[in-house]
Every structure is written in structure tokens, then in C-alpha cells.
Coordinates of C-alpha atoms in Angstrom, one line a residue:
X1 CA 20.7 -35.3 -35.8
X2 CA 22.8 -36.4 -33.1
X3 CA 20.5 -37.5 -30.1
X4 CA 21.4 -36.9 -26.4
X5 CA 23.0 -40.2 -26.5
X6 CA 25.9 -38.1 -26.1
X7 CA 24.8 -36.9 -22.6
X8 CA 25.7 -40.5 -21.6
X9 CA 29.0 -39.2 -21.3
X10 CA 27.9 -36.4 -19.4
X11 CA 29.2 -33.0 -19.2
X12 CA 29.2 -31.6 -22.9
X13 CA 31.2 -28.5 -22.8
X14 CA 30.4 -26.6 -26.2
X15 CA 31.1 -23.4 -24.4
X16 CA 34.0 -23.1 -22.0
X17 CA 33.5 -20.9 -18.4
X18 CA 36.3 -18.0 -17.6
X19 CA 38.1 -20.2 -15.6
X20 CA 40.0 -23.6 -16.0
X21 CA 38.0 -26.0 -14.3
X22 CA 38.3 -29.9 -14.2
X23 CA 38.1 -31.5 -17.3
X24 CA 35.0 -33.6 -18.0
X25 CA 34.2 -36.3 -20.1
X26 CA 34.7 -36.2 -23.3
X27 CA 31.1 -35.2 -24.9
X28 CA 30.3 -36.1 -28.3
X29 CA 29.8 -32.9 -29.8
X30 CA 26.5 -32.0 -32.2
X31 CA 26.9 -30.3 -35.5
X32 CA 27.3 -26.3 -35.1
X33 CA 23.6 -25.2 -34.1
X34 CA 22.3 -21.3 -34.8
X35 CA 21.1 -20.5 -31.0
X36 CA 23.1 -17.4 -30.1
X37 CA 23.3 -18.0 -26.2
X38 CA 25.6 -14.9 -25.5
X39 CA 23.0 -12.6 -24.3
X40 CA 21.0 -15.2 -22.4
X41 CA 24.9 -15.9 -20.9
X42 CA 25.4 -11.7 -20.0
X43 CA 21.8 -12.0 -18.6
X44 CA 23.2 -14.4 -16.0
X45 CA 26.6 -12.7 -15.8
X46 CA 24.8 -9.9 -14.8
X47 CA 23.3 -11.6 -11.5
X48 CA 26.6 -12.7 -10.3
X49 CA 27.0 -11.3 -7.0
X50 CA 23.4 -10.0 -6.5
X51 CA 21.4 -13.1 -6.6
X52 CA 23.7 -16.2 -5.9
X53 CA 27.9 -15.9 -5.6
X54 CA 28.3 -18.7 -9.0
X55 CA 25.4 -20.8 -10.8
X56 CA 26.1 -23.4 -14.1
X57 CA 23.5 -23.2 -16.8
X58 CA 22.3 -25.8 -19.1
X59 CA 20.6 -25.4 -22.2
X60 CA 19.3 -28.5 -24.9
X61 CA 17.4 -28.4 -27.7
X62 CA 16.0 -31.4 -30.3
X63 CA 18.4 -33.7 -28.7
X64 CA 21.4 -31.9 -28.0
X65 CA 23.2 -30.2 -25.5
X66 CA 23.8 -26.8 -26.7
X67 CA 25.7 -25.1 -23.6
X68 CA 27.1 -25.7 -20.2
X69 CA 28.6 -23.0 -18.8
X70 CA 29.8 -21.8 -15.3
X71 CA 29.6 -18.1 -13.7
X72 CA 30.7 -16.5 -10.9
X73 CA 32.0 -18.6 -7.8
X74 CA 31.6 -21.4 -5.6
X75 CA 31.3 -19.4 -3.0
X76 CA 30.6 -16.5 -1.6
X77 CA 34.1 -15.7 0.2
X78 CA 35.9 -13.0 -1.3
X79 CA 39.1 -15.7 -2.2
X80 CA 36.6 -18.7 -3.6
X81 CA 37.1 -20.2 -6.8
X82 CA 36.1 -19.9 -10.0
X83 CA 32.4 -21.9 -10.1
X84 CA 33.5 -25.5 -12.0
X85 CA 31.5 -26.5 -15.0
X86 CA 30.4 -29.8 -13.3
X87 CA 30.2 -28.2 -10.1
X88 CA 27.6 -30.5 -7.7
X89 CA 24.7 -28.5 -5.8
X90 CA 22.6 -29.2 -3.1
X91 CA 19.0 -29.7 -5.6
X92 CA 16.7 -28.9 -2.4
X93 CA 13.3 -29.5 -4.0
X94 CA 14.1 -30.9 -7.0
X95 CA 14.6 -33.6 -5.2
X96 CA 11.0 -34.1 -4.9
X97 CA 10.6 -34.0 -8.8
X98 CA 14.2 -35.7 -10.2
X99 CA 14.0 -38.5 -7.5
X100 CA 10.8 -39.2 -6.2
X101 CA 8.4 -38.4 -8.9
X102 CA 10.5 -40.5 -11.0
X103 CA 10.5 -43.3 -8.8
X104 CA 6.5 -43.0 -8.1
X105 CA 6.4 -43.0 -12.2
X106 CA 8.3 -46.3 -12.0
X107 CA 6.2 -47.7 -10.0
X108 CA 3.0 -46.8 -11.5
X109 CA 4.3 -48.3 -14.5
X110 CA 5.0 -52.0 -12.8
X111 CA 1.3 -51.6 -11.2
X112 CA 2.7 -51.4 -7.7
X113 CA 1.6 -47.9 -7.0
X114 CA -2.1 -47.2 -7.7
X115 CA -2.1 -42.6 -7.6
X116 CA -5.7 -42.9 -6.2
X117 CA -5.4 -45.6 -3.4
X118 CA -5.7 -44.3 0.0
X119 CA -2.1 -43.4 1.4
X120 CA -3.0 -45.5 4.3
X121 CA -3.1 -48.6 1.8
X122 CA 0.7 -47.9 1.6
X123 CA 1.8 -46.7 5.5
X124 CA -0.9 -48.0 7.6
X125 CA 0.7 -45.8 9.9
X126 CA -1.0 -43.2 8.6
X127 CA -4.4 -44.2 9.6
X128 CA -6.6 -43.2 12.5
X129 CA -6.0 -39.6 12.1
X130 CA -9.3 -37.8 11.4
X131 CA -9.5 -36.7 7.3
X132 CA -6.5 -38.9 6.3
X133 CA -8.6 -42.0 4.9
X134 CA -9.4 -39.7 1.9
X135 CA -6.1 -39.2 1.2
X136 CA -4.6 -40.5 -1.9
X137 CA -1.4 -40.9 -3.3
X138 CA -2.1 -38.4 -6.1
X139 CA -3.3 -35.9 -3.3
X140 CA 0.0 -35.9 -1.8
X141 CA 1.8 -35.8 -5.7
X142 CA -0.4 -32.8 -6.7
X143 CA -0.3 -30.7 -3.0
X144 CA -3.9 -31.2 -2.9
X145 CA -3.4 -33.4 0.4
X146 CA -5.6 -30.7 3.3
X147 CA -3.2 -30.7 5.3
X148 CA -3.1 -27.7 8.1
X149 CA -0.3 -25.9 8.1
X150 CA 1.1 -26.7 11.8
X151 CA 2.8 -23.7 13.8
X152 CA 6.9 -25.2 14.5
X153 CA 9.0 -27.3 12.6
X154 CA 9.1 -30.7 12.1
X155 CA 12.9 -30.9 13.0
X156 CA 12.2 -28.9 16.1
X157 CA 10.7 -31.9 17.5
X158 CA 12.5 -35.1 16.4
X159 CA 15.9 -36.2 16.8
X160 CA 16.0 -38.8 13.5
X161 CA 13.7 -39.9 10.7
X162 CA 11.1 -41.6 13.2
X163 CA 10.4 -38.5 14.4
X164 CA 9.7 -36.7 11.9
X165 CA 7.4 -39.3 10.1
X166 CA 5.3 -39.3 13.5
X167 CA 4.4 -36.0 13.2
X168 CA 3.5 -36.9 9.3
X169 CA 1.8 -40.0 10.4
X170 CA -0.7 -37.5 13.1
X171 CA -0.5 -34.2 10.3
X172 CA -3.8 -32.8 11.2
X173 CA -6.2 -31.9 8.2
X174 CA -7.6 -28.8 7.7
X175 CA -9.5 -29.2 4.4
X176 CA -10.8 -32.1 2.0
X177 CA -8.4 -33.5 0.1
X178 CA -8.4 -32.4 -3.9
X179 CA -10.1 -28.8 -2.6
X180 CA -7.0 -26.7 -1.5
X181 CA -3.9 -26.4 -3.1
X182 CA -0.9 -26.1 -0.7
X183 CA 3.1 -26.8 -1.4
X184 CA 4.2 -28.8 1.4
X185 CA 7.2 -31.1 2.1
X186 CA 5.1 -33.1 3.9
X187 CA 3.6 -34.5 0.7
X188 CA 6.7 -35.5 -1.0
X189 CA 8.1 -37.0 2.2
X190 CA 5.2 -39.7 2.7
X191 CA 5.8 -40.4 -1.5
X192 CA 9.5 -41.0 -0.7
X193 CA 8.4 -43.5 2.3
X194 CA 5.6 -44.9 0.0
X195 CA 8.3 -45.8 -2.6
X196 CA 10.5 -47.5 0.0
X197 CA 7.7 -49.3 1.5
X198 CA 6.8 -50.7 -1.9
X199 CA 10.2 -51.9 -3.1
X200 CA 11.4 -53.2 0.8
X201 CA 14.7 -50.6 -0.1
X202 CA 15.9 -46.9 1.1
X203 CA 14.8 -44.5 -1.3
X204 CA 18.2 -44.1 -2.4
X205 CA 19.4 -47.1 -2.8
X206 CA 16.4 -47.8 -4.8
X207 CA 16.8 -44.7 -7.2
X208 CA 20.6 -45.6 -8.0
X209 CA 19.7 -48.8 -9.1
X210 CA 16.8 -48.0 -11.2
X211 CA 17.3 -44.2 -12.6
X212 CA 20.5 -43.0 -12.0
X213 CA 22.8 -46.0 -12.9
X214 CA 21.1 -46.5 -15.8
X215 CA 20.9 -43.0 -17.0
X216 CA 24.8 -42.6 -16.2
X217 CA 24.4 -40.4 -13.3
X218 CA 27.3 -40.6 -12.1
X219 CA 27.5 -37.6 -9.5
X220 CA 24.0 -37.9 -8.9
X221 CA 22.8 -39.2 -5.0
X222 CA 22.1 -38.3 -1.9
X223 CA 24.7 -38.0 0.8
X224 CA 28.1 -37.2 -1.7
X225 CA 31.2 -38.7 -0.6
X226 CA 33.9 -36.4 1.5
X227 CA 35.8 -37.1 -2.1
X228 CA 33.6 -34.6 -3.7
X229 CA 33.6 -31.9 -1.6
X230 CA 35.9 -29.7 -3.6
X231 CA 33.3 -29.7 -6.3
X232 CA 30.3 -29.5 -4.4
X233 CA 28.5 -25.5 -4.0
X234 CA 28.5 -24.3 -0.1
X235 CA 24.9 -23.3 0.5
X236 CA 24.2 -21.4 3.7
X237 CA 26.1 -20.4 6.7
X238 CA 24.0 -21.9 9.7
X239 CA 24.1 -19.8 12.8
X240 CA 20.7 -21.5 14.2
X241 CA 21.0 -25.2 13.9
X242 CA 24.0 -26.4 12.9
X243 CA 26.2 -23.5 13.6
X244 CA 28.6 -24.0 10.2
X245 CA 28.9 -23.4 6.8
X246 CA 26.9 -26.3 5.0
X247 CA 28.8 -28.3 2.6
X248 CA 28.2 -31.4 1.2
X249 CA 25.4 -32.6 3.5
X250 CA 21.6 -31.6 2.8
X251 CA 20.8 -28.1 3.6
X252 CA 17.2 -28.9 4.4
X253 CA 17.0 -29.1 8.3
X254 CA 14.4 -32.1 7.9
X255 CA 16.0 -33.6 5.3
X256 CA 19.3 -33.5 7.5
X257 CA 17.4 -35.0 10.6
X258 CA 16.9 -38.0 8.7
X259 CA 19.9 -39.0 7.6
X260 CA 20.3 -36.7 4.3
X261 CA 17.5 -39.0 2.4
X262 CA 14.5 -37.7 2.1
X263 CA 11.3 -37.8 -0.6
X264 CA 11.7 -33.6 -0.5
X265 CA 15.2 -32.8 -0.5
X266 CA 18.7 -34.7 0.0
X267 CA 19.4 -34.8 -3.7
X268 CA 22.9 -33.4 -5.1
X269 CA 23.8 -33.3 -8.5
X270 CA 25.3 -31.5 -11.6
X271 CA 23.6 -30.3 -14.9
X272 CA 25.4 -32.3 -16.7
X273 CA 23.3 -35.2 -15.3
X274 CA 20.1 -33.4 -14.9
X275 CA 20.5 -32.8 -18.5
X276 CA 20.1 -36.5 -18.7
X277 CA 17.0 -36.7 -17.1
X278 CA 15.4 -34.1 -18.5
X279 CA 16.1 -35.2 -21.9
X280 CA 14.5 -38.4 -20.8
X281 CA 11.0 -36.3 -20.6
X282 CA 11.8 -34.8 -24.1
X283 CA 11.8 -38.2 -25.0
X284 CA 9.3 -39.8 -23.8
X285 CA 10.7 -41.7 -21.1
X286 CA 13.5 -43.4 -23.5
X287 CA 17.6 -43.6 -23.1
X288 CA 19.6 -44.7 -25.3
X289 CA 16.6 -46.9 -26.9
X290 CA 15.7 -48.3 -23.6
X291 CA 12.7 -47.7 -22.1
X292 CA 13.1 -46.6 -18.6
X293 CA 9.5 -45.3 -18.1
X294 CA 6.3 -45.9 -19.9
X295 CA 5.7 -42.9 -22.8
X296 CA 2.2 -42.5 -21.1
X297 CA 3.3 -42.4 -18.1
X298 CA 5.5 -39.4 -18.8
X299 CA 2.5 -37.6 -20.3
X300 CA 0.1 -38.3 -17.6
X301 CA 2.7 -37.3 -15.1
X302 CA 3.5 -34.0 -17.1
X303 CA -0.4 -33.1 -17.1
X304 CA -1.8 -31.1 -14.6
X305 CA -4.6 -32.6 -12.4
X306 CA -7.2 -30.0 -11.6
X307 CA -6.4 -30.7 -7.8
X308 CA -8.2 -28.0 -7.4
X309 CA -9.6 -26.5 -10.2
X310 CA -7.1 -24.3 -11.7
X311 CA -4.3 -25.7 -10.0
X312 CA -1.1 -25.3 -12.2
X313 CA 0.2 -28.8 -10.8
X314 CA 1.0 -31.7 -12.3
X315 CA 2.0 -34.9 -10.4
X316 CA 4.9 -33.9 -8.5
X317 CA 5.8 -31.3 -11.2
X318 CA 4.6 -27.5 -11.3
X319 CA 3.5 -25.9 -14.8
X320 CA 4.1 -22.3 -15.6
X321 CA 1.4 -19.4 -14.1
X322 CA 1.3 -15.8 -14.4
X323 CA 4.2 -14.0 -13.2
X324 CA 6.0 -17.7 -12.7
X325 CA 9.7 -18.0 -12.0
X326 CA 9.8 -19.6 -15.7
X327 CA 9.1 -16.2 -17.2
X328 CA 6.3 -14.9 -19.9
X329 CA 7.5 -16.8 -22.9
X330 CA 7.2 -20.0 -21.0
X331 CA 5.2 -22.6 -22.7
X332 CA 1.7 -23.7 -20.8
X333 CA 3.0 -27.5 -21.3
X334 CA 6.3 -27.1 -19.3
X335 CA 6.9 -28.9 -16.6
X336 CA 9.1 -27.1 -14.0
X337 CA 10.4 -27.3 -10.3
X338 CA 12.7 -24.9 -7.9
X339 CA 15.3 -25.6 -5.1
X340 CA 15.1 -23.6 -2.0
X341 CA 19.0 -23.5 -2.8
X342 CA 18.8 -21.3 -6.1
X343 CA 18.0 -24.7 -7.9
X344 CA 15.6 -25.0 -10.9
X345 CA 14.4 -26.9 -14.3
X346 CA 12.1 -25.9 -17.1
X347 CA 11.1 -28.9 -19.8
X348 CA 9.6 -27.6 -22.6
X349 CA 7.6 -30.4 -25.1
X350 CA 6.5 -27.8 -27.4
X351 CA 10.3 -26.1 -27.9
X352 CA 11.8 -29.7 -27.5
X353 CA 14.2 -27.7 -25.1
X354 CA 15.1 -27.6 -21.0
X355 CA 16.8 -24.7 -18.9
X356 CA 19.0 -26.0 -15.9
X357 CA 19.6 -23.2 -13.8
X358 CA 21.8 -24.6 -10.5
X359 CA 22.9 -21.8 -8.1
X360 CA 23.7 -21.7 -4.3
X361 CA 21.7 -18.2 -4.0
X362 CA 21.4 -19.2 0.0
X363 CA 25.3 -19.0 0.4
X364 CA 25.9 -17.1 2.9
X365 CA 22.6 -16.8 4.1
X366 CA 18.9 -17.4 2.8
X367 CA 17.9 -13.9 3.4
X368 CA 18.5 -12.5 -0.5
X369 CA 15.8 -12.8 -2.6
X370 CA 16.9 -11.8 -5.6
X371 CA 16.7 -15.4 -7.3
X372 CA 12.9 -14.6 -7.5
X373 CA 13.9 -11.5 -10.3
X374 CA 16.8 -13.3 -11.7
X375 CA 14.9 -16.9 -12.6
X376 CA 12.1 -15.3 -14.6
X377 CA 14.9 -13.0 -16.2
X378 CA 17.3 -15.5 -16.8
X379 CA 14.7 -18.2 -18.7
X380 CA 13.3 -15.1 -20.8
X381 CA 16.4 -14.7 -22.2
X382 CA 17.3 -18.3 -23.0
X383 CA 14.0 -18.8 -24.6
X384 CA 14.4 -15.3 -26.7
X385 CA 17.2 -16.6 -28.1
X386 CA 16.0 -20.6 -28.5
X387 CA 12.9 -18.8 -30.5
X388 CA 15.2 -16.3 -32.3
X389 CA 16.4 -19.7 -34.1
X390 CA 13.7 -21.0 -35.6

């Protein structure tokens, strides 16, 4: 069996889109394999135009990379072009899972991040605030932080990063930490400024170095170069903050306040590089016989904490619930994230399989929800026909 040493030349095309879009590189292609994608394919076919203007969908399986294939357009204007194959999104929150959960696992494994040390220990900052001496690290990872939802937004109130990590710094706490379960940015944000604070480098900088170089991640980072723009999806047109379409900077408004990098959002990339670092879950923290994280750090990472008690969470990662965008055949032991943007991943241990699903369902405006049917729709079908092959 051919391993997804292949991916290292990212962008395996075993099924070609409508259109003619920039070549990739050349992708070492697997031995025929049985899945019949086609109706999971017309399933997302059928949400072109309803739920997100064009979206690229990646499917692997035991090591290889069964299908990357485009739909729809890059945009929603009437003239865009055909969606590219290696077309690069805005990842929103999977930012918070394919960058700083991965560096917080790298850290772990050196020793210099301890999940249950007061977050103070890290940004002394932090301290001083009533309630926020109990929180820990793997509080903020698992959304079991207490922190009160505050009425505003953060980016209403600062003009640059400082600004908006004062407010974090004074976040007001509303319950104890480990009893509530809440999403918020704010968590991933203080992880992100953890992680810098720890390795004396900007978050990015510090994630090219150690994850995506290594993994080949070549169109993979925050802040894309103006060279990419062609490539990169439009996501929403901005008639109350930035007054313009948004393309090729961050569509988060706090992420965009400070300076694109963030521990929440900030992150583009293609499938054919989150395929990479998927796989690297599937197995078990190796690439290409190097071991870039600890095998059990991966599995601790993929389990879910109990933060509360029957809290689908992992640390950083979310694992499938009733009625979950992943759909009813999902396994219990996936690990899975969204984008805001029409973003998503699904890792399935027990399958051997992921489901990349990038769209730009915001563009031209974040107002259609249809993305919440089509996700659940879209992964039921994949997995039908991923099981139909066994």
C-alpha cells in the first residue's frame, strides 16, 4: 500500500473538476481503490449555489488520497471562475485546530507546556482578574475556561493586537473553570499567545518552521502573498467594517485587528495540504518516518476531556454529537472542527479516513445558512460510500 508519502507532493488529482484549473504537482498516484465517490460528488454538486458559490473536497483512506475535486466557483459573481482544485481559503476556525493545537501538542511533547498549569504561569498578564488563577491551559483548549460572555466585540474596542489581548487579559468570569462548556475565541487566542510566549517567536513564524515546512505545506500560512490572490476563495462582502469584498486577508474582524495572526483564525490553506496534516493524525503523529509529534500525544489530544461532564471536546478538537455537522454515520472517535467561512475537517481513527470540506459559504454575505444542512449531508454521503467498500 502506497502511504500518504505521496501527499508530500501535494495536490493528488485522481479525479479531475469541470474546469481546467492550474496544474498541480505531480502526485504519486495509489493503486485503483473500490470507493465509488460519484454520489458523495452529486451530493455536493447539488449545494452549489444554495450553500456556498464553489467548495474542493478531499477524501483519504488507509494512506491514500482517494479524490480532490473542485465544484462550483470562486465566487459568487455571476462571471467568476471555475473553483481551482488547489484553490486557497480563508480556514477561519480551523485555525484554532490545524495551527494552534498543533503547536500546543508540540509543546507538550518538549515539556514546555504543562495543559494543567495556571494560564497565568504563561501570561502573567493574565493575573489579578477575579476567577482567572483557576484557569488552566487545558480550560482554555477544551472551552471549559468560565468565561462570561461580554455584550460588544473585542474589535469594537481596540485598534491592534494590544488591544484586544487587554480585554482577554480582564475577560471577566462567570463560572468555575472545567463546569461550563462554552466555544469561545477567546480561548484559542490566549493558546496562540501562550505558544509565542514559550518559544520567544510570532505564532506564525513559529508554525512554518516546525509544522508546515516540514509537512510540505507549501500554501499553507497566515497572511498569503498578493501573488496568490488569484487562487485564493473571496469570503464575504463587508459593508460594516471594512467596506470591501475580503480577499486574501483574514475574514475574522479580530483576527484582522491583529495583524492577520491569531490563535483563532488567520490561517489559509488548500486541501491538498490539510490532507497532510490530517493524515499526520491517521498516523500517529508520523511523516514520512519522522516523528513530528509524540503518538501519545496525538491520542491524548484526540480524547475528549469531560470539561464538563459530557462535553464532546477534545483538546482544541470537537468530537461528533447528535445531530453534529459530521452527520449520523460519524464515528464517536472523530475528531472534527468548522470554519465560520464554510470550512471543515472530519478524522476518522476507526475508518482510517478524513473529509476536507473547504467552501467560502459567507461569499457574498454570512447571512445563508445553508452550510449547516449541507455539512451533515455532504459527510453522510462520503462515509456511505467509504463503508459501501469494505
Amino acid at each position: 500500500m502506497i502511504r500518504l508519502r505521496a501527499l508530500a507532493a501535494a495536490g493528488a488529482l485522481l479525479v479531475t473538476s469541470a474546469a481546467a484549473p492550474a496544474p498541480l504537482p505531480p502526485f504519486h498516484a495509489a493503486a485503483p481503490h473500490k470507493v465509488q465517490l460519484a454520489p458523495a460528488f452529486a451530493e455536493v454538486e447539488a449545494w452549489v449555489g444554495k450553500a456556498f458559490p464553489g467548495a474542493v473536497l478531499a477524501v483519504g483512506q488507509h494512506g491514500k488520497l482517494l479524490a480532490i475535486k473542485a465544484f462550483g466557483h470562486i465566487d459568487s459573481d455571476a462571471k467568476a471562475p471555475a473553483m481551482p482544485r488547489n484553490a486557497i481559503f480563508d480556514l477561519a476556525s480551523l485555525t484554532k485546530v490545524t495551527a494552534t493545537t498543533t503547536a500546543a501538542e508540540i509543546l507538550f511533547d518538549r515539556g514546555q507546556l504543562d495543559l494543567d498549569a495556571p494560564v497565568q504561569r504563561y501570561l502573567p498578564e493574565f493575573a489579578g482578574t477575579p476567577g482567572h488563577d483557576a484557569i488552566t491551559v487545558r480550560h482554555l483548549l477544551s472551552h471549559s475556561s468560565g468565561f462570561k460572555p461580554v455584550s460588544g466585540l473585542l474589535w469594537g474596542h481596540a485598534n491592534d493586537r494590544a488591544g484586544i489581548l487587554k480585554q482577554l487579559y480582564t475577560m471577566p468570569v462567570g463560572s468555575p473553570p472545567g463546569t461550563t462548556y462554552v466555544y469561545q475565541d477567546f480561548n484559542l487566542i490566549l493558546v496562540g499567545e501562550i505558544v509565542s510566549r514559550i518559544t520567544g517567536q510570532p505564532l506564525d513564524a513559529f508554525l512554518h518552521k516546525e509544522v508546515f515546512g516540514p509537512l510540505g505545506m507549501k500554501d499553507t500560512g497566515f497572511n498569503p502573498p498578493k501573488a496568490k490572490l488569484a487562487r485564493i476563495a473571496p469570503t464575504e462582502l463587508d459593508t460594516s467594517f471594512r467596506h470591501m469584498l475580503v480577499r486574501g486577508v483574514v475574514h475574522d474582524e479580530n483576527a484582522y485587528v491583529m495583524g492577520g495572526v491569531a490563535g483563532h483564525a488567520g490561517l489559509f490553506s488548500t486541501a491538498a495540504d490539510l490532507a497532510k496534516i490530517t493524515q499526520l493524525y491517521l498516523d500517529h503523529g508520523r511523516h514520512h518516518g519522522r516523528q513530528i509529534i509524540k503518538a501519545e500525544t496525538i491520542k491524548l489530544f484526540m480524547q475528549p476531556q469531560g470539561l464538563p461532564a459530557g462535553s464532546s471536546r477534545a483538546l482544541g478538537w470537537d468530537m461528533p454529537s447528535v445531530n453534529g455537522f459530521s452527520g449520523p454515520l460519524a464515528s464517536p472517535r472523530a475528531i472534527i472542527h468548522t470554519g465560520f467561512t464554510g470550512t471543515s475537517l472530519y478524522i476518522d481513527p476507526d475508518r482510517d479516513a478524513f473529509i476536507i470540506l473547504l467552501t467560502n459559504r459567507v461569499n457574498p454575505t454570512r447571512n445563508n445558512a445553508e452550510i449547516f444542512k449541507a455539512r451533515p449531508a455532504i459527510h453522510t454521503a462520503v462515509l456511505t460510500a467509504l463503508d459501501a467498500a469494505k
